[in-house]
């Protein structure tokens, strides 16, 4: 499906800068600016800016992994260089039509985006934050913020933007050496966006650990700029970890709790759970007396649940802490930049950053115009085999095969990977089908659409493009009891092939509609910053008419029915999101009820079953003496109502305690539950 769920992530600017286009100095003369989009070290697109008088025209296009936005913008600027008119048209990453507009006339702001239309009459200065703008020219907003006393200005449709200067940076390119200034833009979304301006206030680059948007002629600074993004993000999360992490230098007793037993799939009688260092030291009757010097946490009759496993992540610093706060203490990474992932694991393991335990999967992709620029890209069967050897030597547990791989290379690659002790999983490469991958020896299929496409595609159709998503419109006509469907399912059962269906991402793709809250976000969207709330009312796919709407809704019904059919046939379902985990993972688990699983069965699958699947059940997966202290506290009974896991009061990961209500405001999130009472020893 995706290495990132909805759009290209320039790290944390995916939601800050990418929805808040930034401008240029208010010079009157005509000018042009040209930028290159670089992902994983590969040039994948451009942004060209032409200014004529007070009019600015922008052409923005990039393609990675066979998709990306194609957009045009036109702005009219006032004498101060601020927009009085703004038009954005084109298509988003997954094809949703973009038709956004903004005007400011006689003190009244009017706008239309995918959520609908709005107006406002700001009493003072206010900045319109475009929903679908390009990350162009930081001067437009930065200039206004830099001129403000506290560098914070109200935003439209809501919230506020703030700017922080970080440091001066020396860069060198075709134009020679120059000094640029790095900034962080915050307030509209979960994380800041990081960018650099030149000495005239025009954008030089927007940066993240994996992607860079940089002035043409300075592409050679890609690695340096990505390293800066890692540095700025790390500094932020190091401070948050220092403030949020509670490493008590004493035994911790959590009293008056019932423990979810994933083997019995029920709650225990009231217990006291003791933690000493990184491990659970005892699970005792609630009446057991405390010993001197303990920290006591009152569970108030709540439930302790073992830490959850998110089995389809592409984890970065921006979602590491959010996953822990959501009770996800282990994440299987399904493909990442090798150095970025290694650095993140090192910082988490050392306690510098909050984050889950990470299980590493090596991403292997064939080189093509449609490649996902991630992991290791290969040109031959031997290079693919060498990639598997590379990952095995570096303690990766699995390989993930991707779309542009030559299907003829797969049998030899799978044979070598299994000889190396690697678990084999992946997409179905273009021009083949799931049946061939099952026969070649896949242990696990990735994404339900990758299997189902083999039942509806014609020979020669290219799934390296958006076709692997748009062809799902054909699913309503599919007979799920047909011979080809049953043959695939029978082969999976016979060969014990599992599947990571990524249920929630298909719900978002197929059921999100402009102006309506994404069904998977209904329960928590009101707690989110304005930028997330707007994105929640935005379609992913292009819904051109009533026929498209009906086809995509029917496709989701078929997806749900297929996952249920697989479950009932005995195929083992693996819970993962490919959408960053955290809140979306809670939705992923809820959707498994559509497959016929009870809340208790789902919680077992997300905890103990996954620990067994990854051969970690001796130390994780349940709350027992001697296991790692990875669990979370909720007030309700999740075996009766799975939604109870959304209101988390406490999370322990590796014996370190976090209280989400204390941390969520740092992300602009309204807490879902209160902190339990904590009594420190005298």
C-alpha positions as CSV (number, residue, x, y, z in Angstrom):
1,X,0.0,0.0,0.0
2,X,2.3,2.8,1.2
3,X,5.5,3.6,2.9
4,X,3.8,6.6,4.2
5,X,0.1,6.5,4.5
6,X,-1.4,9.6,3.0
7,X,1.2,11.9,1.6
8,X,4.9,12.4,1.3
9,X,6.4,13.1,4.7
10,X,9.1,15.7,4.7
11,X,9.3,14.3,8.3
12,X,7.4,16.6,10.5
13,X,6.6,19.2,7.8
14,X,4.1,16.8,6.2
15,X,1.4,18.4,8.2
16,X,2.9,21.7,9.1
17,X,4.6,23.0,6.0
18,X,2.9,20.9,3.5
19,X,-0.4,22.4,4.5
20,X,1.0,25.8,5.2
21,X,2.7,27.1,2.1
22,X,5.3,29.7,2.8
23,X,6.1,32.8,0.8
24,X,8.8,35.0,-0.4
25,X,10.0,38.6,0.2
26,X,7.8,41.3,-0.9
27,X,10.1,42.5,-3.7
28,X,8.2,44.1,-6.6
29,X,10.5,42.9,-9.3
30,X,9.7,39.9,-11.4
31,X,11.6,36.7,-10.3
32,X,11.8,32.9,-10.6
33,X,12.7,30.3,-8.1
34,X,13.3,26.6,-8.7
35,X,13.4,23.8,-6.2
36,X,14.2,20.0,-6.3
37,X,12.3,17.4,-4.3
38,X,14.7,14.7,-3.0
39,X,13.5,11.5,-1.3
40,X,15.9,8.9,0.0
41,X,18.7,10.6,-2.0
42,X,16.8,10.5,-5.3
43,X,15.5,13.5,-7.2
44,X,11.8,12.8,-7.6
45,X,10.2,16.2,-8.5
46,X,10.2,19.9,-8.7
47,X,8.6,23.1,-7.6
48,X,8.9,26.1,-9.9
49,X,7.9,29.6,-8.8
50,X,7.3,32.6,-11.2
51,X,6.5,36.0,-9.8
52,X,5.2,38.8,-12.0
53,X,4.3,42.0,-10.1
54,X,1.9,41.0,-7.4
55,X,1.1,37.6,-8.9
56,X,2.9,34.4,-8.0
57,X,2.4,31.2,-10.0
58,X,3.7,27.8,-8.7
59,X,4.0,24.4,-10.4
60,X,4.6,21.6,-8.0
61,X,5.0,17.9,-8.9
62,X,6.8,14.9,-7.5
63,X,6.5,11.2,-7.9
64,X,7.8,8.6,-5.4
65,X,6.5,5.0,-5.2
66,X,4.4,5.6,-8.3
67,X,2.5,8.5,-6.9
68,X,2.6,12.1,-5.6
69,X,0.8,15.4,-6.0
70,X,0.5,17.4,-9.1
71,X,-0.6,20.9,-8.2
72,X,-0.7,24.5,-9.5
73,X,-1.1,27.6,-7.3
74,X,-1.7,31.2,-8.0
75,X,-1.4,34.0,-5.4
76,X,-2.1,37.7,-5.4
77,X,0.0,39.5,-2.8
78,X,-0.6,42.8,-1.1
79,X,2.0,45.5,-0.5
80,X,3.3,43.6,2.6
81,X,3.7,40.4,0.6
82,X,0.7,38.6,2.2
83,X,-1.9,36.8,0.1
84,X,-5.2,38.5,-0.7
85,X,-6.1,35.8,-3.2
86,X,-5.0,32.2,-3.4
87,X,-6.1,29.4,-5.8
88,X,-4.8,25.8,-5.6
89,X,-5.8,23.1,-8.1
90,X,-4.6,19.7,-9.1
91,X,-4.5,16.2,-7.6
92,X,-3.3,15.0,-4.2
93,X,-1.0,12.0,-3.6
94,X,-3.7,9.4,-3.9
95,X,-5.7,11.3,-6.6
96,X,-8.2,13.4,-4.7
97,X,-9.1,16.5,-6.7
98,X,-7.8,19.7,-5.2
99,X,-9.8,22.9,-5.7
100,X,-9.0,25.2,-2.9
101,X,-9.4,29.0,-2.7
102,X,-8.8,31.9,-0.4
103,X,-9.6,35.7,-0.6
104,X,-9.2,38.6,1.8
105,X,-11.4,41.6,0.9
106,X,-12.3,44.5,3.1
107,X,-11.3,42.7,6.2
108,X,-13.2,39.5,5.5
109,X,-11.5,36.3,4.8
110,X,-13.2,33.6,2.7
111,X,-12.0,30.2,1.9
112,X,-13.0,26.8,0.4
113,X,-11.2,23.6,0.9
114,X,-12.1,19.9,1.0
115,X,-13.9,20.4,4.4
116,X,-16.2,23.0,2.9
117,X,-16.3,26.8,3.0
118,X,-15.8,29.3,5.8
119,X,-15.5,33.0,6.5
120,X,-13.9,35.1,9.2
121,X,-13.4,38.8,10.1
122,X,-10.2,38.7,12.1
123,X,-9.8,41.7,14.5
124,X,-6.1,41.8,14.0
125,X,-3.5,40.1,11.8
126,X,-4.3,36.5,10.9
127,X,-2.6,33.9,8.6
128,X,-4.6,31.6,6.4
129,X,-3.2,28.1,6.5
130,X,-3.8,26.4,3.2
131,X,-4.9,22.8,3.4
132,X,-3.2,21.7,0.2
133,X,-0.5,24.2,-0.5
134,X,3.1,23.4,-1.5
135,X,6.1,23.9,0.9
136,X,7.1,27.0,-1.0
137,X,9.0,30.1,0.2
138,X,9.0,30.4,4.0
139,X,9.2,34.2,3.8
140,X,5.4,34.6,3.2
141,X,4.6,33.5,6.8
142,X,7.9,33.8,8.4
143,X,8.2,37.5,7.6
144,X,4.9,38.2,9.3
145,X,5.9,36.0,12.3
146,X,9.4,37.5,12.6
147,X,7.9,41.0,12.7
148,X,5.5,40.1,15.5
149,X,6.7,40.7,19.1
150,X,6.1,37.1,20.3
151,X,6.4,35.5,16.9
152,X,2.9,34.0,17.2
153,X,-0.1,35.0,15.0
154,X,-3.7,33.6,15.0
155,X,-4.3,31.2,12.0
156,X,-7.3,30.6,9.8
157,X,-9.5,28.5,10.0
158,X,-8.2,28.1,13.6
159,X,-5.3,27.8,16.0
160,X,-2.2,29.9,15.8
161,X,1.2,29.7,14.1
162,X,4.5,30.4,15.9
163,X,8.1,30.6,14.7
164,X,11.3,29.8,16.5
165,X,14.8,30.5,15.1
166,X,17.2,27.6,15.5
167,X,20.6,28.4,14.1
168,X,22.7,29.7,11.2
169,X,23.9,27.1,8.7
170,X,26.6,27.3,6.0
171,X,25.7,25.7,2.7
172,X,27.4,25.4,-0.7
173,X,26.0,24.9,-4.2
174,X,26.3,26.0,-7.8
175,X,25.7,29.6,-6.6
176,X,28.7,29.3,-4.2
177,X,28.7,29.4,-0.4
178,X,26.0,31.1,1.6
179,X,24.6,31.4,5.1
180,X,21.0,30.4,5.8
181,X,18.9,30.4,8.9
182,X,17.0,27.4,10.2
183,X,13.5,27.8,11.8
184,X,10.7,25.7,13.3
185,X,7.1,26.5,12.4
186,X,4.6,25.2,15.0
187,X,1.0,25.4,16.0
188,X,-1.1,23.9,13.3
189,X,-0.3,20.3,13.7
190,X,1.3,17.6,15.9
191,X,4.9,18.5,15.1
192,X,6.9,21.5,13.9
193,X,8.0,21.9,10.3
194,X,11.7,22.7,9.8
195,X,13.0,24.9,7.1
196,X,15.8,27.3,6.2
197,X,15.6,30.9,4.8
198,X,18.3,32.9,3.1
199,X,19.4,36.3,4.2
200,X,16.6,37.9,2.1
201,X,13.9,35.9,3.8
202,X,13.2,33.5,0.9
203,X,13.0,29.8,1.3
204,X,16.2,27.8,0.8
205,X,15.0,24.3,1.9
206,X,12.3,22.4,3.8
207,X,13.8,19.4,5.5
208,X,13.1,16.0,7.2
209,X,15.2,12.9,8.1
210,X,14.1,11.3,4.8
211,X,13.2,14.0,2.4
212,X,14.4,17.4,1.4
213,X,12.9,20.2,-0.7
214,X,15.9,22.4,-1.7
215,X,16.8,25.3,-3.9
216,X,18.0,24.1,-7.3
217,X,21.8,23.9,-7.5
218,X,22.1,22.9,-3.8
219,X,21.1,19.2,-4.2
220,X,24.5,18.2,-3.0
221,X,23.5,19.4,0.5
222,X,20.8,16.7,0.8
223,X,22.5,14.5,3.4
224,X,23.6,17.5,5.5
225,X,20.1,18.9,5.5
226,X,18.5,15.6,6.4
227,X,21.0,15.3,9.3
228,X,19.9,18.8,10.5
229,X,16.3,17.6,10.5
230,X,17.3,14.6,12.6
231,X,19.1,17.0,15.0
232,X,16.2,19.4,15.4
233,X,13.7,16.6,15.9
234,X,15.9,14.8,18.3
235,X,16.5,17.9,20.4
236,X,12.7,18.4,20.7
237,X,12.0,14.8,21.7
238,X,14.9,14.6,24.1
239,X,13.5,17.5,26.0
240,X,10.0,15.8,26.0
241,X,11.5,12.6,27.2
242,X,13.4,14.2,30.0
243,X,10.1,15.8,31.1
244,X,7.8,12.9,30.6
245,X,9.7,9.8,31.5
246,X,9.4,8.6,35.1
247,X,12.2,6.2,36.0
248,X,11.4,5.6,39.6
249,X,14.5,4.5,41.7
250,X,12.3,2.2,43.8
251,X,9.8,-0.6,43.3
252,X,6.5,0.5,41.8
253,X,3.3,-1.1,43.1
254,X,0.1,-0.6,41.0
255,X,-2.8,-1.4,43.2
256,X,-6.4,-2.3,42.7
257,X,-6.2,-3.3,39.1
258,X,-7.6,-6.2,37.0
259,X,-5.1,-7.7,34.6
260,X,-6.0,-8.7,31.1
261,X,-4.9,-12.3,30.7
262,X,-4.4,-12.9,27.0
263,X,-4.2,-16.6,27.2
264,X,-7.5,-17.0,29.1
265,X,-8.8,-13.9,27.2
266,X,-10.4,-12.5,30.4
267,X,-9.7,-10.2,33.2
268,X,-8.3,-11.4,36.5
269,X,-9.6,-10.7,40.0
270,X,-8.2,-7.5,41.5
271,X,-4.4,-7.6,41.7
272,X,-1.4,-5.6,42.6
273,X,1.4,-5.5,40.0
274,X,4.9,-4.8,41.1
275,X,7.7,-3.5,38.9
276,X,11.4,-3.4,39.8
277,X,13.7,-1.9,37.2
278,X,12.8,-3.1,33.8
279,X,10.8,-6.1,34.8
280,X,7.6,-7.2,36.5
281,X,8.7,-8.5,39.9
282,X,5.3,-9.9,41.0
283,X,1.6,-10.1,40.3
284,X,-0.1,-10.5,43.7
285,X,-3.6,-10.4,45.2
286,X,-4.9,-6.9,45.7
287,X,-4.7,-7.3,49.5
288,X,-1.0,-7.9,49.6
289,X,0.8,-5.5,51.9
290,X,3.2,-2.9,50.6
291,X,6.9,-3.0,51.5
292,X,8.9,0.0,52.7
293,X,10.1,2.5,50.1
294,X,7.7,1.6,47.3
295,X,6.1,4.0,44.8
296,X,2.3,3.4,44.9
297,X,0.0,4.0,41.9
298,X,-3.7,3.6,42.6
299,X,-5.4,1.8,39.6
300,X,-8.9,2.6,41.0
301,X,-10.4,-0.6,39.7
302,X,-9.0,-0.1,36.2
303,X,-7.5,-2.6,33.8
304,X,-3.9,-3.3,33.0
305,X,-3.3,-4.5,29.4
306,X,0.0,-5.9,28.0
307,X,1.8,-3.6,25.6
308,X,0.4,-3.7,22.0
309,X,2.3,-4.7,18.9
310,X,2.0,-2.5,15.8
311,X,3.1,-4.8,13.1
312,X,3.2,-2.4,10.1
313,X,5.2,0.7,10.9
314,X,7.7,2.9,9.1
315,X,8.7,4.5,12.3
316,X,10.4,7.8,12.9
317,X,11.0,10.1,15.8
318,X,7.8,12.0,15.2
319,X,5.6,8.9,15.9
320,X,7.8,7.0,18.4
321,X,6.6,8.7,21.5
322,X,3.0,8.9,20.2
323,X,3.0,5.1,19.8
324,X,4.1,4.6,23.4
325,X,1.5,7.0,24.7
326,X,-1.1,4.9,22.8
327,X,0.0,1.7,24.6
328,X,2.0,0.4,21.7
329,X,5.3,-0.7,23.2
330,X,6.6,-2.8,20.2
331,X,6.6,-1.9,16.5
332,X,7.7,-4.0,13.6
333,X,9.3,-1.6,11.1
334,X,8.5,-2.6,7.6
335,X,11.1,-0.6,5.7
336,X,13.2,2.5,6.5
337,X,16.4,4.3,5.8
338,X,18.9,2.0,7.4
339,X,21.0,4.8,9.1
340,X,17.8,6.6,10.3
341,X,16.4,3.5,11.8
342,X,19.6,2.5,13.5
343,X,20.1,5.9,15.0
344,X,16.5,5.9,16.3
345,X,16.9,2.5,17.9
346,X,20.1,3.6,19.6
347,X,18.5,6.7,21.1
348,X,15.4,4.7,22.3
349,X,17.5,1.9,23.8
350,X,19.8,4.5,25.6
351,X,16.7,6.2,27.2
352,X,17.4,9.5,25.4
353,X,14.1,9.2,23.5
354,X,10.7,7.6,24.2
355,X,9.8,4.9,21.8
356,X,8.7,1.3,21.3
357,X,10.8,-1.8,20.9
358,X,11.6,-2.0,17.2
359,X,11.7,-5.2,15.2
360,X,13.6,-4.5,12.0
361,X,12.5,-5.6,8.5
362,X,14.7,-5.0,5.5
363,X,13.1,-3.3,2.5
364,X,14.2,-4.6,-0.9
365,X,12.9,-2.8,-4.0
366,X,13.7,-3.1,-7.7
367,X,14.9,0.0,-9.5
368,X,12.3,1.5,-11.9
369,X,10.7,4.9,-12.6
370,X,8.1,3.9,-10.0
371,X,10.5,2.8,-7.2
372,X,9.9,3.6,-3.6
373,X,13.2,5.2,-2.7
374,X,13.6,3.3,0.6
375,X,15.8,0.6,2.0
376,X,17.9,-1.1,-0.7
377,X,17.1,-0.8,-4.4
378,X,18.4,-3.5,-6.7
379,X,19.0,-4.1,-10.4
380,X,19.4,-7.9,-10.5
381,X,18.6,-11.1,-8.8
382,X,22.2,-11.3,-7.4
383,X,21.8,-7.7,-5.9
384,X,18.5,-8.8,-4.3
385,X,20.2,-11.8,-2.7
386,X,23.1,-9.6,-1.6
387,X,20.6,-7.3,0.0
388,X,19.1,-10.2,2.0
389,X,22.6,-11.1,3.2
390,X,23.2,-7.5,4.2
391,X,20.1,-7.4,6.3
392,X,20.7,-10.8,7.9
393,X,24.2,-9.7,9.0
394,X,22.7,-6.7,10.7
395,X,20.2,-8.5,12.9
396,X,17.1,-7.8,10.8
397,X,14.4,-10.3,11.4
398,X,12.7,-10.2,8.0
399,X,12.8,-8.9,4.5
400,X,10.0,-7.1,2.7
401,X,9.7,-7.3,-1.0
402,X,8.2,-4.4,-2.9
403,X,6.4,-3.4,-6.1
404,X,9.2,-3.0,-8.7
405,X,11.0,-6.2,-8.0
406,X,11.3,-8.5,-11.0
407,X,9.0,-11.5,-10.3
408,X,11.5,-13.9,-11.8
409,X,14.0,-13.0,-9.0
410,X,11.6,-13.9,-6.2
411,X,12.1,-17.7,-5.8
412,X,15.9,-17.4,-5.5
413,X,15.6,-14.4,-3.2
414,X,13.1,-16.2,-0.9
415,X,15.3,-19.4,-0.9
416,X,18.4,-17.4,0.2
417,X,16.4,-15.3,2.8
418,X,15.0,-18.4,4.4
419,X,18.5,-20.1,4.5
420,X,19.6,-17.0,6.4
421,X,16.8,-17.4,8.9
422,X,14.8,-14.4,7.6
423,X,11.0,-14.1,7.6
424,X,9.8,-13.3,4.1
425,X,6.9,-11.0,3.4
426,X,5.9,-8.2,1.0
427,X,3.8,-6.8,-1.7
428,X,3.0,-8.6,-4.9
429,X,5.4,-7.2,-7.5
430,X,4.0,-5.8,-10.7
431,X,3.0,-8.2,-13.5
432,X,2.4,-11.2,-11.2
433,X,-0.1,-12.2,-8.5
434,X,-0.4,-13.4,-4.9
435,X,-0.6,-17.1,-6.1
436,X,2.9,-16.9,-7.6
437,X,4.3,-15.3,-4.4
438,X,2.7,-17.9,-2.2
439,X,4.2,-20.6,-4.4
440,X,7.6,-18.9,-4.3
441,X,7.6,-19.2,-0.5
442,X,6.3,-16.0,1.1
443,X,5.6,-16.4,4.8
444,X,3.3,-13.4,5.0
445,X,1.4,-11.3,2.5
446,X,1.4,-7.5,3.0
447,X,-1.9,-5.6,2.5
448,X,-5.2,-7.2,1.6
449,X,-5.4,-5.2,-1.7
450,X,-2.2,-6.9,-2.8
451,X,-3.9,-10.3,-2.7
452,X,-7.3,-9.2,-4.0
453,X,-5.8,-7.4,-7.1
454,X,-4.8,-10.7,-8.5
455,X,-8.5,-11.6,-8.8
456,X,-9.5,-8.5,-10.8
457,X,-6.5,-7.3,-12.8
458,X,-5.9,-8.1,-16.5
459,X,-2.5,-9.4,-17.6
460,X,0.0,-6.7,-18.2
461,X,-1.7,-4.1,-15.9
462,X,1.0,-2.1,-14.0
463,X,0.5,-2.0,-10.2
464,X,3.5,0.2,-9.6
465,X,1.1,3.1,-10.2
466,X,-2.0,4.2,-8.5
467,X,-3.8,1.4,-10.3
468,X,-3.0,-0.8,-7.2
469,X,-5.5,1.4,-5.4
470,X,-7.9,2.6,-8.1
471,X,-8.5,-0.9,-9.4
472,X,-10.2,-1.7,-6.1
473,X,-13.3,-0.1,-7.7
474,X,-13.6,-3.4,-9.6
475,X,-14.1,-5.4,-6.4
476,X,-17.9,-5.1,-6.1
477,X,-18.3,-7.2,-9.2
478,X,-16.1,-10.0,-7.7
479,X,-17.6,-13.2,-6.6
480,X,-15.9,-14.1,-3.3
481,X,-16.9,-17.7,-3.7
482,X,-15.4,-18.0,-7.1
483,X,-12.7,-20.6,-7.9
484,X,-9.9,-18.2,-8.2
485,X,-10.6,-16.6,-4.8
486,X,-11.0,-20.0,-3.1
487,X,-7.8,-21.2,-4.7
488,X,-5.7,-18.4,-3.3
489,X,-7.2,-18.8,0.2
490,X,-6.7,-22.5,0.1
491,X,-3.1,-22.1,-0.9
492,X,-2.5,-19.7,2.0
493,X,-4.1,-22.1,4.4
494,X,-2.2,-25.1,3.1
495,X,1.2,-23.3,3.2
496,X,0.4,-21.5,6.5
497,X,0.8,-18.1,4.9
498,X,-0.3,-15.2,7.2
499,X,-1.5,-11.8,6.2
500,X,-1.0,-8.2,7.4
501,X,-4.2,-6.8,5.9
502,X,-3.8,-3.2,7.1
503,X,-7.6,-2.9,7.5
504,X,-7.6,0.8,8.6
505,X,-5.7,2.2,5.7
506,X,-8.2,0.6,3.3
507,X,-11.0,2.2,5.3
508,X,-9.4,5.6,4.9
509,X,-8.7,5.1,1.2
510,X,-12.1,3.7,0.3
511,X,-14.5,5.6,2.7
512,X,-12.9,9.0,3.3
513,X,-14.9,11.8,1.7
514,X,-14.4,15.5,1.4
515,X,-16.3,17.4,4.0
516,X,-17.0,14.2,6.2
517,X,-14.9,13.0,9.1
518,X,-13.0,9.9,8.2
519,X,-14.9,7.1,10.0
520,X,-11.7,5.8,11.6
521,X,-11.1,9.2,13.2
522,X,-14.5,10.0,14.6
523,X,-13.7,9.0,18.2
524,X,-10.6,11.2,18.6
525,X,-10.5,13.9,16.0
526,X,-12.0,16.6,18.4
527,X,-8.9,16.1,20.6
528,X,-6.5,16.9,17.7
529,X,-4.9,20.2,16.4
530,X,-6.7,22.1,13.7
531,X,-4.5,20.7,10.9
532,X,-5.4,17.1,11.8
533,X,-9.1,18.0,12.1
534,X,-9.1,19.4,8.6
535,X,-7.2,16.4,7.2
536,X,-9.9,14.2,8.8
537,X,-12.5,15.7,6.4
538,X,-10.5,15.1,3.3
539,X,-10.9,12.3,0.7
540,X,-7.9,10.2,-0.3
541,X,-9.1,8.9,-3.6
542,X,-10.7,10.8,-6.4
543,X,-14.5,10.5,-6.0
544,X,-15.6,12.0,-9.3
545,X,-19.3,11.1,-9.1
546,X,-22.0,8.9,-7.4
547,X,-20.7,5.9,-9.3
548,X,-17.2,6.3,-7.8
549,X,-18.7,6.7,-4.4
550,X,-20.8,3.5,-4.7
551,X,-17.8,1.6,-6.2
552,X,-15.4,2.5,-3.4
553,X,-18.0,1.8,-0.7
554,X,-18.7,-1.5,-2.3
555,X,-15.0,-2.2,-2.5
556,X,-14.6,-1.7,1.3
557,X,-17.5,-4.1,1.9
558,X,-15.6,-6.7,-0.2
559,X,-12.4,-6.1,1.6
560,X,-14.1,-6.6,4.9
561,X,-15.8,-9.7,3.7
562,X,-12.5,-11.1,2.4
563,X,-10.7,-10.5,5.6
564,X,-13.5,-12.3,7.4
565,X,-13.4,-15.2,5.0
566,X,-9.7,-15.5,5.5
567,X,-10.0,-15.5,9.3
568,X,-12.8,-18.1,9.2
569,X,-10.6,-20.2,6.9
570,X,-7.9,-20.3,9.5
571,X,-5.5,-17.7,7.9
572,X,-3.7,-15.8,10.7
573,X,-4.3,-12.1,10.7
574,X,-1.5,-9.7,11.7
575,X,-2.6,-6.3,13.0
576,X,-0.7,-3.3,11.5
577,X,-1.6,0.1,10.1
578,X,1.0,1.5,7.7
579,X,-0.4,4.8,9.0
580,X,2.0,5.6,11.9
581,X,0.2,3.5,14.5
582,X,-1.0,5.2,17.7
583,X,-4.7,6.3,17.3
584,X,-5.0,4.6,14.0
585,X,-3.8,1.3,15.5
586,X,-6.7,1.4,18.0
587,X,-9.0,1.7,14.9
588,X,-7.2,-1.2,13.2
589,X,-8.1,-3.4,16.2
590,X,-11.7,-2.2,16.2
591,X,-12.1,-3.2,12.6
592,X,-11.1,-6.8,13.3
593,X,-14.5,-7.1,14.9
594,X,-15.8,-7.1,11.3
595,X,-13.7,-10.2,10.7
596,X,-15.7,-12.0,13.4
597,X,-13.2,-11.6,16.3
598,X,-14.3,-10.7,19.8
599,X,-12.6,-7.8,21.7
600,X,-10.8,-10.4,23.9
601,X,-9.6,-12.3,20.9
602,X,-8.4,-9.1,19.3
603,X,-6.5,-8.0,22.4
604,X,-4.9,-11.5,22.6
605,X,-3.9,-11.1,18.9
606,X,-2.4,-7.7,19.5
607,X,-0.3,-8.8,22.5
608,X,0.5,-12.4,23.3
609,X,-0.1,-13.8,19.8
610,X,2.2,-11.2,18.3
611,X,4.9,-11.9,20.9
612,X,4.7,-15.6,20.0
613,X,4.7,-14.8,16.3
614,X,8.0,-12.9,16.7
615,X,9.4,-15.5,19.2
616,X,9.3,-12.9,22.1
617,X,6.7,-14.5,24.3
618,X,9.2,-15.5,27.0
619,X,9.7,-11.8,27.8
620,X,6.7,-10.0,26.4
621,X,3.1,-10.3,25.4
622,X,1.5,-10.8,28.9
623,X,1.8,-9.3,32.4
624,X,3.7,-12.0,34.3
625,X,6.5,-12.2,36.8
626,X,9.9,-11.9,35.1
627,X,8.6,-10.3,31.9
628,X,9.5,-6.8,30.8
629,X,7.3,-4.1,32.3
630,X,5.4,-3.2,29.1
631,X,1.7,-2.5,29.8
632,X,-0.9,0.3,30.0
633,X,-3.7,1.3,32.4
634,X,-7.3,2.1,31.3
635,X,-10.4,2.6,33.4
636,X,-12.9,0.4,31.5
637,X,-13.1,-3.3,30.5
638,X,-11.7,-3.8,27.0
639,X,-13.1,-7.3,26.7
640,X,-16.6,-5.8,26.7
641,X,-15.8,-2.6,24.8
642,X,-12.6,-2.4,22.8
643,X,-12.9,1.4,22.6
644,X,-11.8,1.5,26.2
645,X,-8.2,1.2,25.1
646,X,-8.4,4.8,23.7
647,X,-8.5,6.4,27.2
648,X,-5.1,5.5,28.6
649,X,-4.1,6.8,32.0
650,X,-0.6,5.3,32.3
651,X,1.9,3.5,30.1
652,X,4.9,1.5,31.2
653,X,7.5,0.6,28.7
654,X,10.7,-1.2,29.8
655,X,9.8,-0.1,33.4
656,X,9.7,3.6,32.5
657,X,6.3,5.2,33.3
658,X,4.5,7.8,31.2
659,X,1.3,9.6,31.8
660,X,-0.3,10.6,28.5
661,X,-2.3,13.5,30.0
662,X,1.0,15.2,30.8
663,X,2.5,14.7,27.4
664,X,-0.3,15.1,24.9
665,X,-0.5,18.9,25.2
666,X,3.1,19.1,23.8
667,X,1.6,17.8,20.5
668,X,-1.5,20.1,20.7
669,X,-3.7,17.1,21.7
670,X,-6.4,17.3,24.4
671,X,-5.9,14.4,26.8
672,X,-8.3,11.5,26.8
673,X,-8.0,10.4,30.5
674,X,-6.6,11.7,33.8
675,X,-3.3,10.6,35.4
676,X,-3.8,8.1,38.3
677,X,-2.8,9.0,41.8
678,X,0.9,8.4,42.4
679,X,2.3,8.3,45.9
680,X,6.1,8.6,46.3
681,X,7.9,7.0,49.3
682,X,8.8,9.4,52.1
